Amino acid sequence: MKALCLSFLSLLMTTQVLESNCEECPSLSKTCHECISMPGCAWCKNETFLGSRCDTVESLTITGCYSYENPMPIFESPKNEDVTDGTYLNDEDEEPVTPAVQIQPQEIRVKLRQGEPHRFTVKVRQALDYPVDLYYLMDLSYSMGDDLTKLKVLAEALGDSMKKLTRRARLGFGSFVDKPILPYIDITSSAIDEPCRGCSKAYSFRNVQPLHSNVTEFATRINNVSVSGNLDMPEGTFDAVMQVSVCNEQVGWRKEARKLLLVTTDASTHIQGDGRIGGVFTPNDGACHIDEYGVYNQSHLYDYPSVAFLNEKLVKNNIIPIFAVPSSAREVYNRLSVLIQGARTATLSTDSRNVVGIIQHIYNEITETVEIAHDAPKNLQLKITANCSDDVRDENRKVCSGISLGREVTFEIEITAQGCMPDGATNQSFIIYPIGLDEQLTVHVDVYCDCTCENIRELNSASCTDGNGTLTCGTCDCNHGRYGDYCECDGNNLGDILDTSACKSNNQTDVICSGRGECICGECRCQEKLDGENFYGSYCECSNKSCPIHNGEVCGGTDRGECKCDGGRVSRCSCKPGYSGQSCDCLTSDDTCISPQTGLICNAKGTCKCGSCSCSSSKFYGQFCESCVTEDCTECDLHVDCIKCNIYEVGLSKDECAMCSQIIKEVPVLPDDNTTSLRKCSYIDDDECTVLFSYSKDEINNTIVIYVNPVPKCSPTKKTGLPILTLIIGISMAIVLLGVIFIILFRTYTWYLDKKEYEQLIQEQKNVQWQKIDNPLYKQGIQTFKNPMYGKAASTKP
């Protein structure tokens, strides 16, 4: 019953996802399995169905399809035990009568459609007083001597502290140094047995004390060990961790227990490839090689394991490593912890005096944290949302922190199949598990990749035009030489069947039927859509809904225009009388732009476009450009144009002037305000004179009467003086003329000065008197020297 309820809820949630996330169905799908590969799409199996067979169920039902293939997700939970604590006969028992259940459900089976997410919930509750196995793995190279001395003192205290955390705690101890070969250790005869004074022979890893609940025995074994020595700085940590991880029987790991591996060292570790330095080329095999003495005896044959391989073994056996190292090595192991699932790092004091505190702190941190992981294949996408409490829902992480023991948390899992099973597999399985607990949820996944109707084939069906095809899922799989939806077309050869040139609009395109239909027997069969859109034309190039939209309707609606194909095979709006524009959004009449106040189109302050006023100046606005945004224009300005054209015959054209609805009267003197409710106005004409007028509105006849004094009032300076424009032009020309005269005078003056200087230079050249005088400083460049011995007689012969 519980599995049935979960299945129903899952189906309901999936249906909601489909309604909100359904993508457009491929209308040109040829097969059922191709159609159902799209989320939310169904395949119509009716033999006589003429529409698109691949569509949503709602669309298919509306178009008359009564039989369709629409596979729905299936969710079952064959194993769904409630989370609970384990039960024991008494406090001393290590094996439970009924084991704890810390994850629910334990097994589910789900069948999904591609691309459609499915959600289910996983509960996790850490059991109270759950057994703990703590294995202490210590680096016993010579530099760790003081740490070993301190551990011998703290051994019993360490055991007692674990008993306080849980009554069912077991402790084990192991040590490591490095591979017992060159260049890692000294193999000379004087050093191989005793690498340092008081040191034991070097070894890779030794299982000193398997996991046991006897704290006294744990302390005794530690007191009997001693340090050893090696040559290089890095240690064989990875070799030791690998053996502790895979040697379950020798180490004594319990299946129903939280497994903690505490690694203490003061140096970095050798990694994969370092074994080649010592001539070890065989990759680590990840197998247990501990002999009857508890020693790893194959370290000289296998290389150090890689980080990824080590992480795989730790995860497989649900072991959480804790690296307790001094601050000098903390950075290396911090990076390593990121690469190993669930790993922790702590700072170890120089002599390991804080090791008990580290274990207590890390244990509390682990038990207060619930994190789940999975090993789902790549074609299955998982999204995990942690619901840590009633008011905390973390959509970005899959971990809850600060959770007390015994408190239940839930995780919402969303699984989506990105494709079919690889290599033709019928189903896949993967696990979801809380990190550090030896429990898991096994998920079996199957994906709908084929339709059930595809297994039913009617050979030589009468529905396929005289038995020329096989009927499958309502469609015909045509025999050789036949093609078409119902095998109604005859093709003598493959070239005839595949020839679609008649369905292409031109020789430069590869698109058949404009991408809106199928080429059947050399003709385009256009698609039809549920929203009323129809494609038509020789190449399905036309659509009754591909024209521009106005007010939410094509071509503004049927009362404004229709969408038609023009001569260029492009859909355009054909507007009805009274409308224009690409979407028939414009009114051709100016009636809606005529001002009720003046009778003018837009009060002569703008133009009528598409039935509305477009004001010519930014200072005017309103339906008829009747309002002004500045203080220098008022309602009086609305009547100026009509006064100008009626009284002075300037401004508006005769046709525009005839549209003025005001009654304009010429009077020598304007009526007095005290006798009539008039509004006085004035404006400045082109001669800078003031024209006075007043107007009133007849509320009964809704007309405006304007009284105008036709004689403008001009100031005396305006009547006798020169026009301002003429004066400005005259002054400007005078300034320019004076500037030209100044430039001419200046150039004449400079020319005169240059000429005078030139004549003076010529005159000085004529007055120059040249004389030939030797330079008193000149000396001849040739000197004669005489040899004083020259000409003397040679010495006499002996």
mmCIF file of N, CA and C in Angstrom, residues 205-208 290-297:
data_model
loop_
_atom_site.group_PDB
_atom_site.id
_atom_site.type_symbol
_atom_site.label_atom_id
_atom_site.label_comp_id
_atom_site.label_asym_id
_atom_site.label_seq_id
_atom_site.Cartn_x
_atom_site.Cartn_y
_atom_site.Cartn_z
ATOM 1 N N PHE A 205 53.819 -1.460 5.922
ATOM 2 C CA PHE A 205 52.665 -1.328 6.809
ATOM 3 C C PHE A 205 52.577 -2.558 7.695
ATOM 4 N N ARG A 206 52.159 -2.332 8.939
ATOM 5 C CA ARG A 206 51.989 -3.450 9.876
ATOM 6 C C ARG A 206 50.670 -3.253 10.642
ATOM 7 N N ASN A 207 49.840 -4.303 10.599
ATOM 8 C CA ASN A 207 48.583 -4.311 11.348
ATOM 9 C C ASN A 207 48.887 -4.775 12.769
ATOM 10 N N VAL A 208 49.202 -3.831 13.642
ATOM 11 C CA VAL A 208 49.662 -4.157 14.997
ATOM 12 C C VAL A 208 48.520 -4.730 15.832
ATOM 13 N N ILE A 290 48.324 -8.687 3.297
ATOM 14 C CA ILE A 290 48.851 -8.768 4.660
ATOM 15 C C ILE A 290 49.103 -10.242 5.008
ATOM 16 N N ASP A 291 50.335 -10.526 5.453
ATOM 17 C CA ASP A 291 50.684 -11.915 5.776
ATOM 18 C C ASP A 291 50.237 -12.263 7.190
ATOM 19 N N GLU A 292 50.631 -13.456 7.654
ATOM 20 C CA GLU A 292 50.184 -13.913 8.965
ATOM 21 C C GLU A 292 50.773 -13.088 10.105
ATOM 22 N N TYR A 293 51.798 -12.284 9.802
ATOM 23 C CA TYR A 293 52.384 -11.420 10.829
ATOM 24 C C TYR A 293 51.775 -10.008 10.807
ATOM 25 N N GLY A 294 50.838 -9.826 9.946
ATOM 26 C CA GLY A 294 50.193 -8.521 9.844
ATOM 27 C C GLY A 294 50.974 -7.506 9.039
ATOM 28 N N VAL A 295 51.940 -7.963 8.241
ATOM 29 C CA VAL A 295 52.805 -7.059 7.481
ATOM 30 C C VAL A 295 52.399 -7.076 6.006
ATOM 31 N N TYR A 296 52.394 -5.899 5.373
ATOM 32 C CA TYR A 296 52.161 -5.781 3.931
ATOM 33 C C TYR A 296 53.433 -6.251 3.230
ATOM 34 N N ASN A 297 53.392 -7.468 2.666
ATOM 35 C CA ASN A 297 54.605 -8.101 2.146
ATOM 36 C C ASN A 297 54.764 -7.977 0.635
#
